[in-house]
Amino acid sequence: VQLQASGGGLVQAGDSLRLSCKVSGFTLDDHVVGWWRQAPGKEREAVSRIFIRGGSTYYADPVKGRFTVSVDPTENTVYLQMNSLTSEDTAVYYCASIEDDGDEDDPDEYDFWGQGTLVTVSS
């Protein structure tokens, strides 16, 4: 089982990035895939998540209206489109999966984590 996050990079404030989380080893049907981030000196925080079965989504307040999470079931890949980036979005972004009957608010409940991809936004 593997989650591989990619798509990070160095961008300027106002730019966009799309992160990808490629899942292998299991199908996503009955899972939730969450995006988390950790900025230097700060605790890990939830950014967004998507319930693959049903398609419901969640966004943290700081990213509402700017980020969009989506899934391509044919590719077993979850995306995070990030627009209007600010320096506050600078962090390592991780994707993680949990079965959809678990507690998706608790990072310790997630079964598998990707390796993280660094997003740096210069102001």
PDB file of C-alpha atoms in Angstrom:
ATOM      1  CA  VAL A   1       0.000   0.000   0.000  1.00  0.00           C
ATOM      2  CA  GLN A   2       1.377   3.358  -0.962  1.00  0.00           C
ATOM      3  CA  LEU A   3       0.242   6.957  -1.128  1.00  0.00           C
ATOM      4  CA  GLN A   4       2.469   9.150  -3.205  1.00  0.00           C
ATOM      5  CA  ALA A   5       2.003  12.891  -2.956  1.00  0.00           C
ATOM      6  CA  SER A   6       3.449  15.139  -5.604  1.00  0.00           C
ATOM      7  CA  GLY A   7       3.044  18.524  -7.223  1.00  0.00           C
ATOM      8  CA  GLY A   8       4.616  20.814  -4.686  1.00  0.00           C
ATOM      9  CA  GLY A   9       7.041  23.537  -5.597  1.00  0.00           C
ATOM     10  CA  LEU A  10       8.095  27.138  -5.229  1.00  0.00           C
ATOM     11  CA  VAL A  11       5.546  29.674  -6.415  1.00  0.00           C
ATOM     12  CA  GLN A  12       4.727  33.314  -5.887  1.00  0.00           C
ATOM     13  CA  ALA A  13       1.816  34.658  -3.919  1.00  0.00           C
ATOM     14  CA  GLY A  14      -1.322  34.531  -6.006  1.00  0.00           C
ATOM     15  CA  ASP A  15      -0.186  31.547  -8.043  1.00  0.00           C
ATOM     16  CA  SER A  16      -1.770  28.109  -8.203  1.00  0.00           C
ATOM     17  CA  LEU A  17      -0.589  24.558  -7.720  1.00  0.00           C
ATOM     18  CA  ARG A  18      -2.240  21.186  -8.039  1.00  0.00           C
ATOM     19  CA  LEU A  19      -1.159  18.446  -5.713  1.00  0.00           C
ATOM     20  CA  SER A  20      -1.715  14.797  -6.553  1.00  0.00           C
ATOM     21  CA  CYS A  21      -2.040  11.813  -4.269  1.00  0.00           C
ATOM     22  CA  LYS A  22      -1.628   8.571  -6.162  1.00  0.00           C
ATOM     23  CA  VAL A  23      -2.899   5.582  -4.231  1.00  0.00           C
ATOM     24  CA  SER A  24      -1.722   2.081  -4.947  1.00  0.00           C
ATOM     25  CA  GLY A  25      -2.407  -1.208  -3.242  1.00  0.00           C
ATOM     26  CA  PHE A  26      -6.083  -0.670  -2.589  1.00  0.00           C
ATOM     27  CA  THR A  27      -9.057   1.015  -4.170  1.00  0.00           C
ATOM     28  CA  LEU A  28     -10.446   4.160  -2.666  1.00  0.00           C
ATOM     29  CA  ASP A  29     -14.127   3.252  -2.785  1.00  0.00           C
ATOM     30  CA  ASP A  30     -14.813   3.085   0.951  1.00  0.00           C
ATOM     31  CA  HIS A  31     -12.156   5.510   2.097  1.00  0.00           C
ATOM     32  CA  VAL A  32     -11.637   9.125   2.943  1.00  0.00           C
ATOM     33  CA  VAL A  33      -8.524  10.815   1.639  1.00  0.00           C
ATOM     34  CA  GLY A  34      -7.390  13.801   3.589  1.00  0.00           C
ATOM     35  CA  TRP A  35      -4.868  16.493   2.893  1.00  0.00           C
ATOM     36  CA  TRP A  36      -2.875  17.729   5.875  1.00  0.00           C
ATOM     37  CA  ARG A  37      -0.084  20.239   6.121  1.00  0.00           C
ATOM     38  CA  GLN A  38       2.639  21.142   8.529  1.00  0.00           C
ATOM     39  CA  ALA A  39       4.400  24.475   8.421  1.00  0.00           C
ATOM     40  CA  PRO A  40       7.777  25.043  10.077  1.00  0.00           C
ATOM     41  CA  GLY A  41       7.348  25.373  13.812  1.00  0.00           C
ATOM     42  CA  LYS A  42       3.643  24.627  13.677  1.00  0.00           C
ATOM     43  CA  GLU A  43       1.485  21.624  14.348  1.00  0.00           C
ATOM     44  CA  ARG A  44       0.043  19.513  11.592  1.00  0.00           C
ATOM     45  CA  GLU A  45      -3.373  20.725  10.509  1.00  0.00           C
ATOM     46  CA  ALA A  46      -6.143  19.373   8.363  1.00  0.00           C
ATOM     47  CA  VAL A  47      -6.592  21.152   5.054  1.00  0.00           C
ATOM     48  CA  SER A  48      -9.231  19.247   3.158  1.00  0.00           C
ATOM     49  CA  ARG A  49     -10.703  15.809   2.706  1.00  0.00           C
ATOM     50  CA  ILE A  50     -12.993  13.920   0.403  1.00  0.00           C
ATOM     51  CA  PHE A  51     -15.247  10.967   1.048  1.00  0.00           C
ATOM     52  CA  ILE A  52     -14.778   8.858  -2.034  1.00  0.00           C
ATOM     53  CA  ARG A  53     -18.120   7.148  -1.526  1.00  0.00           C
ATOM     54  CA  GLY A  54     -20.603   9.950  -1.854  1.00  0.00           C
ATOM     55  CA  GLY A  55     -18.147  12.689  -2.714  1.00  0.00           C
ATOM     56  CA  SER A  56     -18.678  14.945   0.280  1.00  0.00           C
ATOM     57  CA  THR A  57     -15.834  17.296   1.045  1.00  0.00           C
ATOM     58  CA  TYR A  58     -14.401  19.316   3.877  1.00  0.00           C
ATOM     59  CA  TYR A  59     -12.239  22.417   3.831  1.00  0.00           C
ATOM     60  CA  ALA A  60     -10.505  24.138   6.686  1.00  0.00           C
ATOM     61  CA  ASP A  61     -11.506  27.768   7.081  1.00  0.00           C
ATOM     62  CA  PRO A  62      -8.165  29.212   5.860  1.00  0.00           C
ATOM     63  CA  VAL A  63      -8.500  27.483   2.487  1.00  0.00           C
ATOM     64  CA  LYS A  64     -12.227  27.698   1.839  1.00  0.00           C
ATOM     65  CA  GLY A  65     -12.939  29.237  -1.533  1.00  0.00           C
ATOM     66  CA  ARG A  66      -9.340  28.788  -2.682  1.00  0.00           C
ATOM     67  CA  PHE A  67      -8.701  25.033  -2.556  1.00  0.00           C
ATOM     68  CA  THR A  68     -10.665  22.278  -4.239  1.00  0.00           C
ATOM     69  CA  VAL A  69     -10.304  18.577  -3.581  1.00  0.00           C
ATOM     70  CA  SER A  70     -11.329  16.033  -6.192  1.00  0.00           C
ATOM     71  CA  VAL A  71     -10.843  12.415  -7.120  1.00  0.00           C
ATOM     72  CA  ASP A  72     -10.253  10.516 -10.331  1.00  0.00           C
ATOM     73  CA  PRO A  73     -11.379   6.979  -9.492  1.00  0.00           C
ATOM     74  CA  THR A  74     -10.040   5.617 -12.740  1.00  0.00           C
ATOM     75  CA  GLU A  75      -6.565   6.752 -11.723  1.00  0.00           C
ATOM     76  CA  ASN A  76      -7.036   6.060  -7.997  1.00  0.00           C
ATOM     77  CA  THR A  77      -5.761   9.572  -7.480  1.00  0.00           C
ATOM     78  CA  VAL A  78      -6.939  12.464  -5.347  1.00  0.00           C
ATOM     79  CA  TYR A  79      -6.098  16.027  -6.267  1.00  0.00           C
ATOM     80  CA  LEU A  80      -5.883  19.264  -4.344  1.00  0.00           C
ATOM     81  CA  GLN A  81      -6.176  22.334  -6.531  1.00  0.00           C
ATOM     82  CA  MET A  82      -4.762  25.315  -4.679  1.00  0.00           C
ATOM     83  CA  ASN A  83      -5.446  28.793  -5.980  1.00  0.00           C
ATOM     84  CA  SER A  84      -4.581  32.276  -4.737  1.00  0.00           C
ATOM     85  CA  LEU A  85      -1.737  30.926  -2.684  1.00  0.00           C
ATOM     86  CA  THR A  86      -0.298  33.026   0.099  1.00  0.00           C
ATOM     87  CA  SER A  87       2.805  32.735   2.229  1.00  0.00           C
ATOM     88  CA  GLU A  88       0.553  31.278   4.949  1.00  0.00           C
ATOM     89  CA  ASP A  89       0.108  28.213   2.744  1.00  0.00           C
ATOM     90  CA  THR A  90       3.811  27.379   2.871  1.00  0.00           C
ATOM     91  CA  ALA A  91       4.096  23.912   4.375  1.00  0.00           C
ATOM     92  CA  VAL A  92       4.757  20.282   3.690  1.00  0.00           C
ATOM     93  CA  TYR A  93       1.515  18.783   2.419  1.00  0.00           C
ATOM     94  CA  TYR A  94       0.612  15.190   3.132  1.00  0.00           C
ATOM     95  CA  CYS A  95      -2.171  12.984   1.914  1.00  0.00           C
ATOM     96  CA  ALA A  96      -3.521  10.203   4.065  1.00  0.00           C
ATOM     97  CA  SER A  97      -6.285   7.645   3.906  1.00  0.00           C
ATOM     98  CA  ILE A  98      -8.776   6.282   6.377  1.00  0.00           C
ATOM     99  CA  GLU A  99     -11.742   3.977   5.969  1.00  0.00           C
ATOM    100  CA  ASP A 100     -14.881   6.046   5.822  1.00  0.00           C
ATOM    101  CA  ASP A 101     -16.279   4.653   9.058  1.00  0.00           C
ATOM    102  CA  GLY A 102     -13.345   6.020  11.002  1.00  0.00           C
ATOM    103  CA  ASP A 103     -12.740   9.343  12.721  1.00  0.00           C
ATOM    104  CA  GLU A 104     -11.478  11.495   9.890  1.00  0.00           C
ATOM    105  CA  ASP A 105     -10.781  14.408  12.244  1.00  0.00           C
ATOM    106  CA  ASP A 106      -8.107  12.457  14.129  1.00  0.00           C
ATOM    107  CA  PRO A 107      -4.817  12.181  12.229  1.00  0.00           C
ATOM    108  CA  ASP A 108      -3.788   9.246  14.405  1.00  0.00           C
ATOM    109  CA  GLU A 109      -6.702   7.262  12.999  1.00  0.00           C
ATOM    110  CA  TYR A 110      -5.440   7.467   9.426  1.00  0.00           C
ATOM    111  CA  ASP A 111      -4.060   4.177   8.161  1.00  0.00           C
ATOM    112  CA  PHE A 112      -1.622   5.294   5.522  1.00  0.00           C
ATOM    113  CA  TRP A 113       0.289   8.490   4.825  1.00  0.00           C
ATOM    114  CA  GLY A 114       2.136   9.748   1.810  1.00  0.00           C
ATOM    115  CA  GLN A 115       5.662  11.078   2.073  1.00  0.00           C
ATOM    116  CA  GLY A 116       4.741  14.755   1.804  1.00  0.00           C
ATOM    117  CA  THR A 117       5.357  17.377  -0.827  1.00  0.00           C
ATOM    118  CA  LEU A 118       6.747  20.820  -0.051  1.00  0.00           C
ATOM    119  CA  VAL A 119       4.845  23.920  -1.079  1.00  0.00           C
ATOM    120  CA  THR A 120       6.698  27.194  -0.737  1.00  0.00           C
ATOM    121  CA  VAL A 121       4.927  30.453  -1.494  1.00  0.00           C
ATOM    122  CA  SER A 122       7.050  33.564  -1.739  1.00  0.00           C
ATOM    123  CA  SER A 123       5.462  36.930  -1.042  1.00  0.00           C
TER     124      SER A 123
END
